PDB file of C-alpha atoms in Angstrom:
ATOM      1  CA  UNK Y   1     170.358 140.298  97.721  1.00  0.00           C
ATOM      2  CA  UNK Y   2     167.192 138.219  98.082  1.00  0.00           C
ATOM      3  CA  UNK Y   3     166.391 136.787 101.550  1.00  0.00           C
ATOM      4  CA  UNK Y   4     167.303 133.145 102.244  1.00  0.00           C
ATOM      5  CA  UNK Y   5     164.498 130.588 102.931  1.00  0.00           C
ATOM      6  CA  UNK Y   6     164.147 129.662 106.609  1.00  0.00           C
ATOM      7  CA  UNK Y   7     165.578 126.244 107.419  1.00  0.00           C
ATOM      8  CA  UNK Y   8     163.416 124.001 109.684  1.00  0.00           C
ATOM      9  CA  UNK Y   9     164.627 123.422 113.119  1.00  0.00           C
ATOM     10  CA  UNK Y  10     165.614 119.830 113.737  1.00  0.00           C
ATOM     11  CA  UNK Y  11     164.557 119.926 117.418  1.00  0.00           C
ATOM     12  CA  UNK Y  12     160.926 120.815 116.593  1.00  0.00           C
ATOM     13  CA  UNK Y  13     160.555 117.842 114.184  1.00  0.00           C
ATOM     14  CA  UNK Y  14     161.861 115.486 116.910  1.00  0.00           C
ATOM     15  CA  UNK Y  15     159.219 116.690 119.312  1.00  0.00           C
ATOM     16  CA  UNK Y  16     156.502 116.100 116.750  1.00  0.00           C
ATOM     17  CA  UNK Y  17     157.594 112.486 116.224  1.00  0.00           C
ATOM     18  CA  UNK Y  18     157.727 111.827 119.946  1.00  0.00           C
ATOM     19  CA  UNK Y  19     154.242 113.275 120.398  1.00  0.00           C
ATOM     20  CA  UNK Y  20     152.827 111.041 117.706  1.00  0.00           C
ATOM     21  CA  UNK Y  21     154.327 107.945 119.327  1.00  0.00           C
ATOM     22  CA  UNK Y  22     152.902 108.874 122.721  1.00  0.00           C
ATOM     23  CA  UNK Y  23     149.422 109.331 121.178  1.00  0.00           C
ATOM     24  CA  UNK Y  24     149.548 105.923 119.474  1.00  0.00           C
ATOM     25  CA  UNK Y  25     150.577 104.231 122.731  1.00  0.00           C
ATOM     26  CA  UNK Y  26     147.782 105.929 124.648  1.00  0.00           C
ATOM     27  CA  UNK Y  27     145.175 104.772 122.094  1.00  0.00           C
ATOM     28  CA  UNK Y  28     146.457 101.202 122.200  1.00  0.00           C
ATOM     29  CA  UNK Y  29     146.238 101.230 126.020  1.00  0.00           C
ATOM     30  CA  UNK Y  30     142.670 102.548 125.912  1.00  0.00           C
ATOM     31  CA  UNK Y  31     141.458  99.947 123.348  1.00  0.00           C
ATOM     32  CA  UNK Y  32     142.978  96.898 125.044  1.00  0.00           C
ATOM     33  CA  UNK Y  33     140.240  96.498 127.696  1.00  0.00           C
ATOM     34  CA  UNK Y  34     137.562  96.807 125.018  1.00  0.00           C
ATOM     35  CA  UNK Y  35     139.152  94.004 123.009  1.00  0.00           C
ATOM     36  CA  UNK Y  36     139.328  91.783 126.083  1.00  0.00           C
ATOM     37  CA  UNK Y  37     135.707  92.565 127.000  1.00  0.00           C
ATOM     38  CA  UNK Y  38     134.613  91.823 123.446  1.00  0.00           C
ATOM     39  CA  UNK Y  39     136.403  88.483 123.458  1.00  0.00           C
ATOM     40  CA  UNK Y  40     135.024  87.520 126.853  1.00  0.00           C
ATOM     41  CA  UNK Y  41     131.485  88.463 125.811  1.00  0.00           C
ATOM     42  CA  UNK Y  42     131.599  85.638 123.229  1.00  0.00           C
ATOM     43  CA  UNK Y  43     132.850  82.941 125.519  1.00  0.00           C
ATOM     44  CA  UNK Y  44     130.944  79.620 125.528  1.00  0.00           C
ATOM     45  CA  UNK Y  45     129.453  78.239 128.736  1.00  0.00           C
ATOM     46  CA  UNK Y  46     128.466  74.605 129.152  1.00  0.00           C
ATOM     47  CA  UNK Y  47     126.343  73.179 131.924  1.00  0.00           C
ATOM     48  CA  UNK Y  48     124.559  69.859 132.503  1.00  0.00           C
ATOM     49  CA  UNK Y  49     121.322  69.979 134.502  1.00  0.00           C
ATOM     50  CA  UNK Y  50     120.187  66.816 136.280  1.00  0.00           C
ATOM     51  CA  UNK Y  51     116.449  66.422 136.728  1.00  0.00           C
ATOM     52  CA  UNK Y  52     114.302  63.923 138.569  1.00  0.00           C
ATOM     53  CA  UNK Y  53     113.736  60.466 137.091  1.00  0.00           C
ATOM     54  CA  UNK Y  54     117.353  60.175 135.960  1.00  0.00           C
ATOM     55  CA  UNK Y  55     116.910  62.787 133.175  1.00  0.00           C
ATOM     56  CA  UNK Y  56     119.515  65.445 132.353  1.00  0.00           C
ATOM     57  CA  UNK Y  57     119.824  68.425 129.992  1.00  0.00           C
ATOM     58  CA  UNK Y  58     123.087  69.600 128.494  1.00  0.00           C
ATOM     59  CA  UNK Y  59     123.106  73.310 127.629  1.00  0.00           C
ATOM     60  CA  UNK Y  60     125.633  75.337 125.641  1.00  0.00           C
ATOM     61  CA  UNK Y  61     125.453  79.097 125.839  1.00  0.00           C
ATOM     62  CA  UNK Y  62     127.430  81.586 123.758  1.00  0.00           C
ATOM     63  CA  UNK Y  63     127.025  84.754 125.728  1.00  0.00           C
ATOM     64  CA  UNK Y  64     128.122  86.624 128.814  1.00  0.00           C
ATOM     65  CA  UNK Y  65     127.005  84.095 131.369  1.00  0.00           C
ATOM     66  CA  UNK Y  66     124.791  81.024 131.909  1.00  0.00           C
ATOM     67  CA  UNK Y  67     122.782  80.450 135.084  1.00  0.00           C
ATOM     68  CA  UNK Y  68     120.489  77.527 135.715  1.00  0.00           C
ATOM     69  CA  UNK Y  69     117.687  77.027 138.237  1.00  0.00           C
ATOM     70  CA  UNK Y  70     115.423  73.977 138.312  1.00  0.00           C
ATOM     71  CA  UNK Y  71     112.165  72.869 139.837  1.00  0.00           C
ATOM     72  CA  UNK Y  72     111.103  69.266 139.375  1.00  0.00           C
ATOM     73  CA  UNK Y  73     111.233  68.563 135.621  1.00  0.00           C
ATOM     74  CA  UNK Y  74     111.407  72.240 134.598  1.00  0.00           C
ATOM     75  CA  UNK Y  75     114.811  73.945 134.179  1.00  0.00           C
ATOM     76  CA  UNK Y  76     115.068  77.756 133.726  1.00  0.00           C
ATOM     77  CA  UNK Y  77     118.170  78.713 131.754  1.00  0.00           C
ATOM     78  CA  UNK Y  78     119.436  82.271 131.639  1.00  0.00           C
ATOM     79  CA  UNK Y  79     121.776  82.941 128.726  1.00  0.00           C
ATOM     80  CA  UNK Y  80     122.781  86.461 127.694  1.00  0.00           C
ATOM     81  CA  UNK Y  81     120.137  87.879 130.090  1.00  0.00           C
ATOM     82  CA  UNK Y  82     117.234  86.043 128.377  1.00  0.00           C
ATOM     83  CA  UNK Y  83     115.388  83.365 130.365  1.00  0.00           C
ATOM     84  CA  UNK Y  84     114.589  80.201 128.443  1.00  0.00           C
ATOM     85  CA  UNK Y  85     112.415  77.382 129.749  1.00  0.00           C
ATOM     86  CA  UNK Y  86     113.405  73.841 128.893  1.00  0.00           C
ATOM     87  CA  UNK Y  87     110.876  71.170 129.845  1.00  0.00           C
ATOM     88  CA  UNK Y  88     111.823  67.532 129.959  1.00  0.00           C
ATOM     89  CA  UNK Y  89     109.202  64.781 130.016  1.00  0.00           C
ATOM     90  CA  UNK Y  90     109.544  62.381 132.874  1.00  0.00           C
ATOM     91  CA  UNK Y  91     109.900  58.700 131.927  1.00  0.00           C
ATOM     92  CA  UNK Y  92     106.549  56.853 131.766  1.00  0.00           C
ATOM     93  CA  UNK Y  93     105.502  55.215 134.964  1.00  0.00           C
ATOM     94  CA  UNK Y  94     105.281  51.458 134.423  1.00  0.00           C
ATOM     95  CA  UNK Y  95     103.361  49.205 136.713  1.00  0.00           C
ATOM     96  CA  UNK Y  96     105.364  46.413 138.309  1.00  0.00           C
ATOM     97  CA  UNK Y  97     104.837  42.983 136.719  1.00  0.00           C
ATOM     98  CA  UNK Y  98     101.897  41.111 138.120  1.00  0.00           C
ATOM     99  CA  UNK Y  99     102.916  38.227 140.267  1.00  0.00           C
ATOM    100  CA  UNK Y 100     101.110  34.954 139.765  1.00  0.00           C
ATOM    101  CA  UNK Y 101     100.479  33.215 143.060  1.00  0.00           C
ATOM    102  CA  UNK Y 102     101.958  29.731 143.143  1.00  0.00           C
ATOM    103  CA  UNK Y 103      99.544  26.855 142.551  1.00  0.00           C
ATOM    104  CA  UNK Y 104      99.176  24.893 145.725  1.00  0.00           C
ATOM    105  CA  UNK Y 105      97.942  21.314 145.697  1.00  0.00           C
ATOM    106  CA  UNK Y 106      95.581  20.580 148.580  1.00  0.00           C
ATOM    107  CA  UNK Y 107      96.815  18.026 151.000  1.00  0.00           C
ATOM    108  CA  UNK Y 108      95.385  14.521 150.621  1.00  0.00           C
ATOM    109  CA  UNK Y 109      93.139  13.159 153.279  1.00  0.00           C
ATOM    110  CA  UNK Y 110      93.989   9.902 155.010  1.00  0.00           C
ATOM    111  CA  UNK Y 111      91.490   7.981 152.827  1.00  0.00           C
ATOM    112  CA  UNK Y 112      93.010   9.485 149.646  1.00  0.00           C
ATOM    113  CA  UNK Y 113      96.515   8.594 150.792  1.00  0.00           C
ATOM    114  CA  UNK Y 114      95.297   5.057 151.369  1.00  0.00           C
ATOM    115  CA  UNK Y 115      93.772   5.027 147.896  1.00  0.00           C
ATOM    116  CA  UNK Y 116      97.089   6.190 146.405  1.00  0.00           C
ATOM    117  CA  UNK Y 117      98.882   3.273 148.060  1.00  0.00           C
ATOM    118  CA  UNK Y 118      96.239   0.830 146.724  1.00  0.00           C
ATOM    119  CA  UNK Y 119      96.519   2.284 143.200  1.00  0.00           C
ATOM    120  CA  UNK Y 120     100.307   1.848 143.184  1.00  0.00           C
ATOM    121  CA  UNK Y 121      99.866  -1.753 144.350  1.00  0.00           C
ATOM    122  CA  UNK Y 122      97.392  -2.464 141.479  1.00  0.00           C
ATOM    123  CA  UNK Y 123      99.798  -0.912 138.911  1.00  0.00           C
ATOM    124  CA  UNK Y 124     102.630  -3.101 140.159  1.00  0.00           C
ATOM    125  CA  UNK Y 125     100.621  -6.247 139.360  1.00  0.00           C
ATOM    126  CA  UNK Y 126      98.981  -5.443 135.980  1.00  0.00           C
ATOM    127  CA  UNK Y 127      98.351  -2.668 133.453  1.00  0.00           C
ATOM    128  CA  UNK Y 128      95.477  -0.258 133.971  1.00  0.00           C
ATOM    129  CA  UNK Y 129      93.988   2.699 132.141  1.00  0.00           C
ATOM    130  CA  UNK Y 130      93.266   5.825 134.128  1.00  0.00           C
ATOM    131  CA  UNK Y 131      89.479   5.173 134.176  1.00  0.00           C
ATOM    132  CA  UNK Y 132      90.021   1.460 134.742  1.00  0.00           C
ATOM    133  CA  UNK Y 133      92.160   2.171 137.815  1.00  0.00           C
ATOM    134  CA  UNK Y 134      89.532   4.552 139.249  1.00  0.00           C
ATOM    135  CA  UNK Y 135      86.844   1.954 138.719  1.00  0.00           C
ATOM    136  CA  UNK Y 136      88.999  -0.708 140.413  1.00  0.00           C
ATOM    137  CA  UNK Y 137      89.495   1.525 143.456  1.00  0.00           C
ATOM    138  CA  UNK Y 138      85.830   2.521 143.571  1.00  0.00           C
ATOM    139  CA  UNK Y 139      84.303  -0.875 142.888  1.00  0.00           C
ATOM    140  CA  UNK Y 140      82.671  -2.821 145.765  1.00  0.00           C
ATOM    141  CA  UNK Y 141      84.494  -5.831 144.344  1.00  0.00           C
ATOM    142  CA  UNK Y 142      87.738  -3.876 144.388  1.00  0.00           C
ATOM    143  CA  UNK Y 143      88.878  -1.498 147.132  1.00  0.00           C
ATOM    144  CA  UNK Y 144      85.495   0.196 147.879  1.00  0.00           C
ATOM    145  CA  UNK Y 145      86.814   3.798 148.015  1.00  0.00           C
ATOM    146  CA  UNK Y 146      84.446   6.666 147.176  1.00  0.00           C
ATOM    147  CA  UNK Y 147      84.512   7.935 143.611  1.00  0.00           C
ATOM    148  CA  UNK Y 148      86.037  11.247 144.803  1.00  0.00           C
ATOM    149  CA  UNK Y 149      88.851   9.669 146.812  1.00  0.00           C
ATOM    150  CA  UNK Y 150      89.598   7.185 144.036  1.00  0.00           C
ATOM    151  CA  UNK Y 151      89.705   9.986 141.417  1.00  0.00           C
ATOM    152  CA  UNK Y 152      91.907  12.246 143.534  1.00  0.00           C
ATOM    153  CA  UNK Y 153      94.270   9.373 144.232  1.00  0.00           C
ATOM    154  CA  UNK Y 154      94.673   8.417 140.604  1.00  0.00           C
ATOM    155  CA  UNK Y 155      95.043  12.035 139.446  1.00  0.00           C
ATOM    156  CA  UNK Y 156      97.853  12.566 141.965  1.00  0.00           C
ATOM    157  CA  UNK Y 157      99.907   9.801 140.344  1.00  0.00           C
ATOM    158  CA  UNK Y 158     102.412  10.326 137.561  1.00  0.00           C
ATOM    159  CA  UNK Y 159     101.631   7.565 135.074  1.00  0.00           C
ATOM    160  CA  UNK Y 160     102.302   7.189 131.335  1.00  0.00           C
ATOM    161  CA  UNK Y 161      98.961   5.770 130.214  1.00  0.00           C
ATOM    162  CA  UNK Y 162     100.298   5.038 126.700  1.00  0.00           C
ATOM    163  CA  UNK Y 163     102.869   2.735 128.294  1.00  0.00           C
ATOM    164  CA  UNK Y 164     100.113   1.070 130.300  1.00  0.00           C
ATOM    165  CA  UNK Y 165      98.130   0.505 127.063  1.00  0.00           C
ATOM    166  CA  UNK Y 166     101.125  -1.234 125.441  1.00  0.00           C
ATOM    167  CA  UNK Y 167     101.524  -3.455 128.524  1.00  0.00           C
ATOM    168  CA  UNK Y 168      97.789  -4.286 128.598  1.00  0.00           C
ATOM    169  CA  UNK Y 169      97.893  -5.187 124.838  1.00  0.00           C
ATOM    170  CA  UNK Y 170     100.793  -7.577 125.452  1.00  0.00           C
ATOM    171  CA  UNK Y 171      98.954  -9.170 128.396  1.00  0.00           C
ATOM    172  CA  UNK Y 172      95.867  -9.761 126.151  1.00  0.00           C
ATOM    173  CA  UNK Y 173      98.054 -11.270 123.418  1.00  0.00           C
ATOM    174  CA  UNK Y 174      99.588 -13.685 125.893  1.00  0.00           C
ATOM    175  CA  UNK Y 175      96.136 -15.104 126.701  1.00  0.00           C
ATOM    176  CA  UNK Y 176      94.700 -15.439 123.148  1.00  0.00           C
ATOM    177  CA  UNK Y 177      95.210 -14.127 119.601  1.00  0.00           C
ATOM    178  CA  UNK Y 178      93.500 -10.833 118.562  1.00  0.00           C
ATOM    179  CA  UNK Y 179      93.096  -9.067 115.284  1.00  0.00           C
ATOM    180  CA  UNK Y 180      94.256  -5.476 115.248  1.00  0.00           C
ATOM    181  CA  UNK Y 181      90.750  -4.026 115.352  1.00  0.00           C
ATOM    182  CA  UNK Y 182      89.602  -6.533 118.009  1.00  0.00           C
ATOM    183  CA  UNK Y 183      92.560  -5.699 120.244  1.00  0.00           C
ATOM    184  CA  UNK Y 184      91.947  -1.989 119.932  1.00  0.00           C
ATOM    185  CA  UNK Y 185      88.272  -2.561 120.765  1.00  0.00           C
ATOM    186  CA  UNK Y 186      89.197  -4.750 123.787  1.00  0.00           C
ATOM    187  CA  UNK Y 187      91.576  -2.072 125.086  1.00  0.00           C
ATOM    188  CA  UNK Y 188      88.974   0.694 124.512  1.00  0.00           C
ATOM    189  CA  UNK Y 189      85.847  -1.097 125.626  1.00  0.00           C
ATOM    190  CA  UNK Y 190      84.097  -0.260 128.951  1.00  0.00           C
ATOM    191  CA  UNK Y 191      83.950  -4.012 129.503  1.00  0.00           C
ATOM    192  CA  UNK Y 192      87.684  -4.231 128.754  1.00  0.00           C
ATOM    193  CA  UNK Y 193      90.490  -1.899 129.846  1.00  0.00           C
ATOM    194  CA  UNK Y 194      88.751   1.510 129.231  1.00  0.00           C
ATOM    195  CA  UNK Y 195      91.703   3.182 127.503  1.00  0.00           C
ATOM    196  CA  UNK Y 196      90.957   6.036 125.121  1.00  0.00           C
ATOM    197  CA  UNK Y 197      90.823   5.153 121.383  1.00  0.00           C
ATOM    198  CA  UNK Y 198      94.183   6.907 120.860  1.00  0.00           C
ATOM    199  CA  UNK Y 199      95.798   5.039 123.740  1.00  0.00           C
ATOM    200  CA  UNK Y 200      94.321   1.743 122.627  1.00  0.00           C
ATOM    201  CA  UNK Y 201      95.520   2.202 119.039  1.00  0.00           C
ATOM    202  CA  UNK Y 202      98.985   3.135 120.257  1.00  0.00           C
ATOM    203  CA  UNK Y 203      99.102   0.127 122.554  1.00  0.00           C
ATOM    204  CA  UNK Y 204      98.026  -2.348 119.817  1.00  0.00           C
ATOM    205  CA  UNK Y 205     100.544  -0.948 117.348  1.00  0.00           C
ATOM    206  CA  UNK Y 206     103.413  -0.945 119.809  1.00  0.00           C
ATOM    207  CA  UNK Y 207     102.611  -4.512 120.882  1.00  0.00           C
ATOM    208  CA  UNK Y 208     103.092  -5.570 117.256  1.00  0.00           C
ATOM    209  CA  UNK Y 209      99.538  -6.627 116.548  1.00  0.00           C
ATOM    210  CA  UNK Y 210      98.817  -3.914 113.925  1.00  0.00           C
TER     211      UNK Y 210
END
């Protein structure tokens, strides 16, 4: 009779399966820290560096770590063990706006104050041009002030000389008739009211003579 083939032992197969499972579990346990380390090595670090002059630098680093040191306007960034220099220009230095000193008007002397009062009194009685009022204050037949005091006094007044020219034109027309050109000449003449040509023309036109 031929020999029978040997049947496998069930207990030996069971031990082989258990050994394979233990080996797989051991490999998984050994590879887990490597996976975590690999994931952590690709983490992203973000830092914002403030510099002088109100400047700041925002840095993003994909690596193991990010460290920052700064000195003035130079920041040294260390990302994945490689130093990188980032320079930031400081804002331009602007000079403060120049201040204009206020214009001060020199105080009037007593004679000039007196001339101002006399000028106002003349203007309250009749119309004058600027030059005519100075001549009236300076004239020996007028108030007898010096040319300087008379000029300073008149210049310190706030007078609309065009309005004075209109009033002077009306005063002339009340005394006698004038043609347009004659009235302008009378208002402009050194022997008349001494207005400027523009003021004399305006005065004659506004008085209704032109």
